[in-house]
Coordinates of C-alpha atoms and ligand atoms in Angstrom, one line a residue:
X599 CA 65.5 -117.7 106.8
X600 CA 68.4 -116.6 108.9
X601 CA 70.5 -114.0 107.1
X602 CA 73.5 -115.3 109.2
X603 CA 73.1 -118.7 107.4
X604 CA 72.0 -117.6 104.2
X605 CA 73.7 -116.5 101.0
X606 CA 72.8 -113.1 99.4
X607 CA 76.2 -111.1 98.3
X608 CA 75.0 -107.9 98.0
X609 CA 76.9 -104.7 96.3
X610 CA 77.8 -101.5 97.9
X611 CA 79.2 -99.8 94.4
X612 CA 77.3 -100.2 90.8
X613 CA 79.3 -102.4 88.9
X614 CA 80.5 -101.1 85.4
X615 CA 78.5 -101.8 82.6
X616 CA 75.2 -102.4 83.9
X617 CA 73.8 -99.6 81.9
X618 CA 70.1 -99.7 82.9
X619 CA 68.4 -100.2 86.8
X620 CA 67.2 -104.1 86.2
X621 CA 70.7 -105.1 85.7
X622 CA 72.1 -102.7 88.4
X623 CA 69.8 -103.9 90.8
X624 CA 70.0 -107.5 90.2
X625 CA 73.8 -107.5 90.9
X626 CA 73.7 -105.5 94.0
X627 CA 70.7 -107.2 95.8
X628 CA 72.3 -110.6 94.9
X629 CA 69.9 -112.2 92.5
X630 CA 72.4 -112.8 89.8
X631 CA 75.9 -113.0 89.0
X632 CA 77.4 -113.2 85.4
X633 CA 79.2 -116.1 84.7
X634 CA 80.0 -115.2 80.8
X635 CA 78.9 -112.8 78.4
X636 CA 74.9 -113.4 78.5
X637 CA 74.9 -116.4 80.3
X638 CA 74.0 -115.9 84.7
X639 CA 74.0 -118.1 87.6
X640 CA 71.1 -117.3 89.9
X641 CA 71.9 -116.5 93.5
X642 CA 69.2 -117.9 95.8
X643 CA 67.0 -114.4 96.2
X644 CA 67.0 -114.4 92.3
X645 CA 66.1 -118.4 92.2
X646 CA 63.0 -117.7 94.5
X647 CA 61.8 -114.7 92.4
X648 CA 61.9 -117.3 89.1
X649 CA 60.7 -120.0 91.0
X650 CA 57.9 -117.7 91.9
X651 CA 57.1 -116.6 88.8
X652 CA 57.0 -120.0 87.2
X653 CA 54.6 -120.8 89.5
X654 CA 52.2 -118.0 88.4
X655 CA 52.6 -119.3 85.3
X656 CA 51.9 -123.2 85.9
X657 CA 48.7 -122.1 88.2
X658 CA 47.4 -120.2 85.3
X659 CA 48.5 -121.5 82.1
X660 CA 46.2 -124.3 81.9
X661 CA 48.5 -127.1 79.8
X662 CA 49.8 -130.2 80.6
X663 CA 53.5 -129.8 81.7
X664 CA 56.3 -131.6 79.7
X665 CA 60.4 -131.1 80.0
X666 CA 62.1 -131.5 76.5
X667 CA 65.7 -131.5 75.8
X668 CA 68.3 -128.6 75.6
X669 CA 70.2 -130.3 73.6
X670 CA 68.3 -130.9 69.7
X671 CA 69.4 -133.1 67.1
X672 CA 69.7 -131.0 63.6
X673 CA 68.2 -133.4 62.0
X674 CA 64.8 -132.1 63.5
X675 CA 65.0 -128.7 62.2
X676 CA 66.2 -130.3 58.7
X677 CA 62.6 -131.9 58.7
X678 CA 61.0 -128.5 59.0
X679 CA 63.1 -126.7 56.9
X680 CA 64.8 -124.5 59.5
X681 CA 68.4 -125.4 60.2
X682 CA 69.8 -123.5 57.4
X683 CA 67.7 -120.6 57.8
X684 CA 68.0 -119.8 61.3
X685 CA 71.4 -118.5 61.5
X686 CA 73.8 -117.4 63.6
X687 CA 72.0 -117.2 67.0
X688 CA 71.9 -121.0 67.0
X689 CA 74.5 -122.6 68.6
X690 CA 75.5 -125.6 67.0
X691 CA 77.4 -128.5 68.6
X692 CA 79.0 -131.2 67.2
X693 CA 78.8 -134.3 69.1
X694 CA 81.7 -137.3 69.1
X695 CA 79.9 -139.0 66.0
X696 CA 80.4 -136.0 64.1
X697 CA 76.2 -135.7 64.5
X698 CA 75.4 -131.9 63.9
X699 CA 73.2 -130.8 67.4
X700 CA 72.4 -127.7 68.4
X701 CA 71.5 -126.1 71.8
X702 CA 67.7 -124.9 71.4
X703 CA 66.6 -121.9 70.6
X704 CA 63.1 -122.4 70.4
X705 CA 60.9 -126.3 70.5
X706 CA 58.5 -126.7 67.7
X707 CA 60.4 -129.4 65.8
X708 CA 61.2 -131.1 68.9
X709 CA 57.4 -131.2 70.1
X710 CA 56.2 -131.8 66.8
X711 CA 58.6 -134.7 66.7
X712 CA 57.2 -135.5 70.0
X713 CA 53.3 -135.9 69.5
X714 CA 53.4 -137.0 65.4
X715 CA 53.4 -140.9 66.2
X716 CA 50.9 -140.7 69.5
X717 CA 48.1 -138.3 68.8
X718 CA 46.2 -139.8 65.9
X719 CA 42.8 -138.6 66.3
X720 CA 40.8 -135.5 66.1
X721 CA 39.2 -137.2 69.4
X722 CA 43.4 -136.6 71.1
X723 CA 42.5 -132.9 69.9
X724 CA 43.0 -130.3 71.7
X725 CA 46.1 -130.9 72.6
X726 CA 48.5 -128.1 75.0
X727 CA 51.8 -129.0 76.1
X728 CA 54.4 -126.5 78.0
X729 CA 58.0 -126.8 79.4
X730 CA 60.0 -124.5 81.1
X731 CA 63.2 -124.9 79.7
X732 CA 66.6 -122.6 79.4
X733 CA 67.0 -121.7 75.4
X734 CA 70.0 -120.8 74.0
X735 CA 70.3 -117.8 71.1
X736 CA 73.5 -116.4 70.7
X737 CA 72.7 -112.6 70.3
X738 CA 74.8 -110.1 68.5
X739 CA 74.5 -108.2 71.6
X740 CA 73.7 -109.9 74.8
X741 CA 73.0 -106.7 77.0
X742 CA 70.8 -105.4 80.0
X743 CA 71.3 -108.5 82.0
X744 CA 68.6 -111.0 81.9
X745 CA 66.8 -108.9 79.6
X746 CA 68.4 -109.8 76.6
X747 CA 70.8 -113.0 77.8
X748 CA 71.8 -115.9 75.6
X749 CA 70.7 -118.2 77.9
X750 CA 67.7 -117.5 79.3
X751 CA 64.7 -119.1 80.6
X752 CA 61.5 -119.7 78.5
X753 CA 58.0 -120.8 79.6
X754 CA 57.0 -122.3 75.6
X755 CA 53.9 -123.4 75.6
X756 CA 52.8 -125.7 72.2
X757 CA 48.9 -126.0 70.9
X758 CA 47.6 -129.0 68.3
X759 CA 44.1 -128.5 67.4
X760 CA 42.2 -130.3 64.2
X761 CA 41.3 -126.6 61.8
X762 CA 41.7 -123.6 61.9
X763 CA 38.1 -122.6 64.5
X764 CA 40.1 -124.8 67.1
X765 CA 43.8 -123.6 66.5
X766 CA 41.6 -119.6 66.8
X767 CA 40.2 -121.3 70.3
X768 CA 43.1 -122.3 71.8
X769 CA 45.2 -119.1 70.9
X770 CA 42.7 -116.7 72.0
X771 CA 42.3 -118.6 75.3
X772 CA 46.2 -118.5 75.8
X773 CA 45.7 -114.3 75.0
X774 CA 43.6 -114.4 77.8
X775 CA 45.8 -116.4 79.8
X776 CA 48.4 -114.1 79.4
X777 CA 46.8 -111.0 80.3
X778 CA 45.8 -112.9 83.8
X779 CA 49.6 -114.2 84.4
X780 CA 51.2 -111.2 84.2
X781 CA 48.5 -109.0 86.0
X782 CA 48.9 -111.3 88.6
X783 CA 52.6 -110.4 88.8
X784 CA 51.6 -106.8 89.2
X785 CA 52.4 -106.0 85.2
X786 CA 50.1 -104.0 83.1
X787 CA 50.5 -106.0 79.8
X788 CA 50.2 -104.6 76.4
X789 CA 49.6 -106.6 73.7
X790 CA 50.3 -105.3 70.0
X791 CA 49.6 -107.0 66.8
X792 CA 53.2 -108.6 65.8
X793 CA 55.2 -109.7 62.6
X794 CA 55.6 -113.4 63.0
X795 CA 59.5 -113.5 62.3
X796 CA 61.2 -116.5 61.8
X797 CA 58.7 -119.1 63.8
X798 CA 56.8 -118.2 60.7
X799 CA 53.0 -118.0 60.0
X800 CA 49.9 -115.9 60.5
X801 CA 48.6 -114.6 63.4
X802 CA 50.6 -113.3 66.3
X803 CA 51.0 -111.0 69.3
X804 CA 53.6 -109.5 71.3
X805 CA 52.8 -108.8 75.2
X806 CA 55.0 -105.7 76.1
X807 CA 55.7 -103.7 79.5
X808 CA 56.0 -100.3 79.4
X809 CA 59.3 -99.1 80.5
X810 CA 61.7 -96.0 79.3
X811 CA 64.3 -99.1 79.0
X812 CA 62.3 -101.4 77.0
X813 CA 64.1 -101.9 73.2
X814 CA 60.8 -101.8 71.7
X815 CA 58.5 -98.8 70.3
X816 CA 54.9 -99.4 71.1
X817 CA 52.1 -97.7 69.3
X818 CA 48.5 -98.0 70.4
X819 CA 44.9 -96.8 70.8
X820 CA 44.8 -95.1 74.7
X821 CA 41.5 -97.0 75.2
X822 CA 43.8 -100.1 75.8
X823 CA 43.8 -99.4 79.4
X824 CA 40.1 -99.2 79.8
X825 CA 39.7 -102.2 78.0
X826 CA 42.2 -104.0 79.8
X827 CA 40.3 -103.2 83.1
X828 CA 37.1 -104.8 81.8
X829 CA 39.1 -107.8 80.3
X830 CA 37.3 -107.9 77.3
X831 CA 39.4 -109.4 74.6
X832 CA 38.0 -109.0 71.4
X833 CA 38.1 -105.8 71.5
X834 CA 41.5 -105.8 73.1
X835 CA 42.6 -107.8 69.9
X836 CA 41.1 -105.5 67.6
X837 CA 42.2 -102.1 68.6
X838 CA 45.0 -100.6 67.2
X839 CA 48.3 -101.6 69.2
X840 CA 51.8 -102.3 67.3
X841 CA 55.5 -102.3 67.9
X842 CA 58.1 -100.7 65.8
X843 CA 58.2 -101.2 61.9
X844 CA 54.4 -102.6 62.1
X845 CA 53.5 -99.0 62.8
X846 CA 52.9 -97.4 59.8
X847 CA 52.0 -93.1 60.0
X848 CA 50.3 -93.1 56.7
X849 CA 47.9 -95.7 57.3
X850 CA 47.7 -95.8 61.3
X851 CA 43.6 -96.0 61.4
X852 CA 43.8 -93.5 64.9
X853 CA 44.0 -90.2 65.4
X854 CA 47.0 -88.8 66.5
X855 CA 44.9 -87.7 70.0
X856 CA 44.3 -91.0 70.4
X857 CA 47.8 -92.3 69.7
X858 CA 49.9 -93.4 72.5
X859 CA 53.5 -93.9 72.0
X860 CA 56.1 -95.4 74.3
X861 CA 59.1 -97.6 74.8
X862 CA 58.0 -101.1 76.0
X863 CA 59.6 -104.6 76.9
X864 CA 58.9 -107.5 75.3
X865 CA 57.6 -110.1 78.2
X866 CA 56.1 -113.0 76.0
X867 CA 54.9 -113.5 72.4
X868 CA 51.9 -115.8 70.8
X869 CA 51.7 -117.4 67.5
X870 CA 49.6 -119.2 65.1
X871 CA 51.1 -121.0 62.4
X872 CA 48.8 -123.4 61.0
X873 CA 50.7 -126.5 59.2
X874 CA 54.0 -124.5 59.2
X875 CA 55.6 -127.6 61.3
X876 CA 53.2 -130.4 61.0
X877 CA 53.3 -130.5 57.3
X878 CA 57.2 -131.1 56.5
X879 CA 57.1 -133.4 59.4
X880 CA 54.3 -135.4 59.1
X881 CA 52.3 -134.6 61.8
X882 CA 48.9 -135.4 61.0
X883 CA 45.2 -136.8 62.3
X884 CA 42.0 -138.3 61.0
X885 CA 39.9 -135.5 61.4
X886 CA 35.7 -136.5 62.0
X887 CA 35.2 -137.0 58.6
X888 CA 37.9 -139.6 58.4
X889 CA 40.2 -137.2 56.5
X890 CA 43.9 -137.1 57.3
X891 CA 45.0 -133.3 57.7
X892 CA 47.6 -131.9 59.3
X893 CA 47.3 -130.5 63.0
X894 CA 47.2 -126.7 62.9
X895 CA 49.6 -125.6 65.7
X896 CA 50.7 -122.3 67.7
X897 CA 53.2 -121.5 70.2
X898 CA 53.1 -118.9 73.2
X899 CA 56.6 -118.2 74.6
X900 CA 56.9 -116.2 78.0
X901 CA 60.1 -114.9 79.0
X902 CA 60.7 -116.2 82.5
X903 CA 64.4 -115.1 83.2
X904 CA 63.5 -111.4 80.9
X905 CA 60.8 -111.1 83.5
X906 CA 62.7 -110.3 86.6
X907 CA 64.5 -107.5 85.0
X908 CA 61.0 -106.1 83.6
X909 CA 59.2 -106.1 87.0
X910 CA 62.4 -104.3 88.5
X911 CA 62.4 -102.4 85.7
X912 CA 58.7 -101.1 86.8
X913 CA 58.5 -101.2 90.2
X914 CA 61.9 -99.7 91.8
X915 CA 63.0 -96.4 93.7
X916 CA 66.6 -94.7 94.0
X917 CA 67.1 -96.8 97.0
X918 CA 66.3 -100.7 95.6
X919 CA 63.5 -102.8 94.0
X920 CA 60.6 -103.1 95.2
X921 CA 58.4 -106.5 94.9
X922 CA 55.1 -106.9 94.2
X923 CA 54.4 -109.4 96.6
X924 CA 53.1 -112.2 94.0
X925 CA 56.5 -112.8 92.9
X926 CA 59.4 -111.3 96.0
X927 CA 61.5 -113.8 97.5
X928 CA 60.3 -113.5 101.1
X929 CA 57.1 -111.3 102.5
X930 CA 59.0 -110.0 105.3
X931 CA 62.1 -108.2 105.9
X932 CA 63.2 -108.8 109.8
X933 CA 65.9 -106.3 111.3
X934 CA 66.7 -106.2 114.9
X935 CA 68.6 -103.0 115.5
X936 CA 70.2 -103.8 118.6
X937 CA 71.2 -107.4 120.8
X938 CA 69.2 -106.0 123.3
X939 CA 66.0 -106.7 121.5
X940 CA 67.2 -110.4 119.7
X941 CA 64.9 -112.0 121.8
X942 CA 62.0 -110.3 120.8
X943 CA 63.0 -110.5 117.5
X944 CA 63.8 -114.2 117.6
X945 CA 60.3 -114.5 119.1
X946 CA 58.7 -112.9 116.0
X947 CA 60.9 -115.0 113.6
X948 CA 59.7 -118.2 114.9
X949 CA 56.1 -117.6 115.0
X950 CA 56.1 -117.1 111.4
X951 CA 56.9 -119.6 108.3
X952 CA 60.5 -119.4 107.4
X953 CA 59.8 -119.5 103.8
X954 CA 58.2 -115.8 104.3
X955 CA 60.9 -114.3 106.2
X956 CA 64.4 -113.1 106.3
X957 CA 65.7 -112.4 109.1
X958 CA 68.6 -109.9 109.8
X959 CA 70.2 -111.0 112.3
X960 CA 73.9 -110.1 111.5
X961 CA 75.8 -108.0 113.6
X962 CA 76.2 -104.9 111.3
X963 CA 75.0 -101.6 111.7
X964 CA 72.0 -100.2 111.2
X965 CA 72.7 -98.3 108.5
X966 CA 73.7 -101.7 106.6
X967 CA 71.1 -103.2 107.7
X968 CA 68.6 -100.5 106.4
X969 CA 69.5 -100.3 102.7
X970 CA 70.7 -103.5 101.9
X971 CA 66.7 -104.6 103.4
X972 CA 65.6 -102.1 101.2
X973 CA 67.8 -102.7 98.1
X974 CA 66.4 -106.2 98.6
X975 CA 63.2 -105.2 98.0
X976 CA 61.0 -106.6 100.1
X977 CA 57.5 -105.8 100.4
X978 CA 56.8 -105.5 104.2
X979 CA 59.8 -104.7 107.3
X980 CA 59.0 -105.7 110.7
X981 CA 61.6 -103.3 112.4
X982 CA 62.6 -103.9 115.8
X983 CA 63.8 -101.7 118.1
X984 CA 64.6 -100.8 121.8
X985 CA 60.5 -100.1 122.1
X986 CA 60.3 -104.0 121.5
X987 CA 61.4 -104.6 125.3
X988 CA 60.4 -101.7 126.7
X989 CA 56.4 -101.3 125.3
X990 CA 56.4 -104.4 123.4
X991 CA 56.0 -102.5 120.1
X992 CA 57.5 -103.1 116.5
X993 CA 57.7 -100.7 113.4
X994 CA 55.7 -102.0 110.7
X995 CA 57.3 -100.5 107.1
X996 CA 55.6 -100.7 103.6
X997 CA 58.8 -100.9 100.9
X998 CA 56.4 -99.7 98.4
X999 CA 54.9 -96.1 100.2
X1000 CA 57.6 -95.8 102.6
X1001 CA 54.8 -95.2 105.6
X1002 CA 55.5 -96.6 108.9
X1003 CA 53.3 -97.7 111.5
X1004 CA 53.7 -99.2 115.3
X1005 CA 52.2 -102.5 116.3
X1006 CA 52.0 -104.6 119.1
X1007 CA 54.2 -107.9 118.6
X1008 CA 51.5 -109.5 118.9
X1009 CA 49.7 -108.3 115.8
X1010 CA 52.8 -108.0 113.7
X1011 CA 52.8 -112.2 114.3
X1012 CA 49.0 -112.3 113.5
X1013 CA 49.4 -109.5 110.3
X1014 CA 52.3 -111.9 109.0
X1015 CA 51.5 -115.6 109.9
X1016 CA 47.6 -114.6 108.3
X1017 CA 49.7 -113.5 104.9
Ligands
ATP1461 P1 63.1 -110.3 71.0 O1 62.3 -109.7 70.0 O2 63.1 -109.6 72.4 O3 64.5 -110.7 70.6 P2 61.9 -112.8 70.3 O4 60.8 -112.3 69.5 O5 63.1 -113.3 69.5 O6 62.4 -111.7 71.4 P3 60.4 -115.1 71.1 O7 60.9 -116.1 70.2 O8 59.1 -114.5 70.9 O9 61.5 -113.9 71.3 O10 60.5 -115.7 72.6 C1 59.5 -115.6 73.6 C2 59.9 -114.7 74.7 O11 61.2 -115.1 75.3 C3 60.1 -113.3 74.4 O12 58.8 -112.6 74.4 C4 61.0 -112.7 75.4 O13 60.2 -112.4 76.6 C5 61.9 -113.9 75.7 N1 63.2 -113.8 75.1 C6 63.5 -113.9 73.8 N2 64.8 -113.7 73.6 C7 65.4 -113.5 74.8 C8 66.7 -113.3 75.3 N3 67.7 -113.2 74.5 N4 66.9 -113.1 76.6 C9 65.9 -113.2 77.5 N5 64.6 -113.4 77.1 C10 64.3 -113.5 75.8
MG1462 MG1 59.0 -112.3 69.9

């Protein structure tokens, strides 16, 4: 992509109130701009980094991909039980039939509604069906950007098994999952035994980053690390890892040696709930011993939109963000530092994919040039100088370590074009 056609409004001064460095850094690099409070239209760097972590997500997840609706009838959430209770961070709409909707904050009645009349069997069983879908919860206090919007995007993710063994299957194959996704995105999850809240039920975790920003308090054993190394998930489950209130001094089972304690984000959250849904809505199957029971459900909810302000979050410097290359927007930053060298540097631009590269080829200095590609983020700079011509060399830069090395054109094309 030629920066010349492209759109990226970048930022020279912080704009007020963006209070932590995800939020800063998401205005200036163009990624985001606010449109109301909690609610963001995403500029076409941001759109890639989302696109690119939804695509982590549907490589890994291993569930059949459905879209559902934004907009929910409240007669749904009647069925379960939930309209009244769930307050004020529903938004509800009225349509012109004076029908009570709502914008979605969550799917389970809408899913449940979805398989009751179609999967009879225990034989349709097990049964995983995902979206990625903007919710809508209309926070007390929409703040830190993305991180905690009203609209936001959610990757839910719904499972429908016959008992409880399978319902204990599929959730601890979506733990698993999880740690995979977001170690593929460069994250070092954390995943701490959780309160279930107002999805309800029994058995759930919360997957956290750590970050000095993060709104949550985490508490766990510091053999989480080791473990999470050897990927061995029972006994990831069953040390001791919590967030806020579950942590309780008196009865922590650790010693305080062995106690870690530190400020995390929230990036996704799993749940088991057994019949919570399925029972008030009628959402049953004939089991193998021709018994009708109700489907024992969960749901696993990653935060797609939060995510982009969490990797920034962990992986920036005083100068910009810095991609992990799973998820940045383009591989390769291209500058040409003078019109003298535009023909080398158009050379390099067009023997690699487009999709991988942006290309600076604007006519502003090189001082411009030079932060806003490293504000941007980046992973890898192909810099290109007056040594270009002359020796037919180019400045190779890692965003991440700064270090700098010179390379023929000719490898540069190979390095990138092999990526
Ligand atoms: P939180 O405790 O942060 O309010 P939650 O427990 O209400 O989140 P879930 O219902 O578990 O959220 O939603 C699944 C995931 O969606 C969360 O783990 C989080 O990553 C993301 N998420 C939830 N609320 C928001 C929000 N307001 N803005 C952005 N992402 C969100
Ligand atoms: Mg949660």
């Amino acid at each position: 992509m030629r920066l010349s056609q492209y759109y990226l409004p970048t930022l020279k001064e912080t704009p007020a109130g963006a209070e932590i460095i995800s939020h800063q850094y998401l205005l200036r690099a163009g990624l985001i701009k606010q449109t109301a409070s909690g609610i963001y239209s995403w500029l076409p760097l941001g759109l890639l980094v989302l696109k690119n972590i939804e695509n982590i997500i549907r490589d890994e997840i291993g569930a059949i991909e459905v879209l559902m609706p934004c907009v929910q009838p409240a007669s749904l959430w009647r069925e379960s039980g939930r309209y009244d209770d769930y307050g004020k961070e529903m938004l509800r709409i009225k349509d012109r039939h004076e029908s009570d909707m709502l914008f979605g904050p969550t799917h389970e009645e809408v899913v449940t509604d979805l398989i009751r009349n179609t999967v009879k069997s225990y034989k349709d069983l097990p049964l995983c069906l995902y979206q990625i879908q903007w919710k809508f919860r209309d926070e007390v206090r929409p703040r830190y950007g993305v991180m905690r919007g009203r609209e936001f995007l959610m990757k839910d993710a719904y499972s429908f098994d016959v008992d409880y063994e399978g319902a204990l299957n599929s959730y601890n194959l979506m733990y698993k999952t999880y740690i995979k996704i977001f170690k593929r995105m460069g994250l070092t999850p954390i995943g701490v035994r959780a309160d279930t809240g107002p999805i309800g039920g029994n058995l759930s975790h919360e997957f956290h980053i750590l970050a000095n920003t993060g709104e949550s308090t985490l508490y766990y054993d510091n053999k989480l690390f080791e473990l999470l190394e050897s990927e061995d998930i029972e006994s990831l489950k069953s040390i001791y890892a919590v967030a806020d209130d579950m942590h309780d001094p008196e009865s922590c089972p650790i010693t305080q040696e062995q106690l870690n304690v530190s400020k995390g984000i929230e990036i996704g959250h799993i749940f088991y709930f057994g019949d919570k849904y399925s029972k008030p809505m009628k959402a049953s199957v004939t089991s193998q011993d021709g018994k009708n029971v109700n489907m024992h459900m969960g749901s696993y909810g990653i935060g797609v939109s939060r995510l982009v302000g969490a990797i920034i979050e962990a992986f920036h410097d005083d100068k910009g963000i810095i991609w992990p290359e799973a998820v940045a927007p383009f591989k390769v930053g291209l500058i040409n530092l003078q019109t003298k060298v535009t023909e080398a540097a158009d050379k390099i631009y067009k023997a690699l994919k487009s999709d991988e590269v942006l290309y600076d080829d604007t006519d502003e200095s090189v001082g411009v040039k030079f932060a806003r590609m490293d504000l941007i983020g980046l992973p890898w700079q192909i810099i290109i100088g007056k040594k270009a011509v002359s020796e037919n060399i180019v400045e190779v830069k890692n965003r991440a370590t700064g270090e700098v090395e010179e390379i023929q054109v000719e490898e540069a094309i190979n390095r990138f074009s092999a990526k």
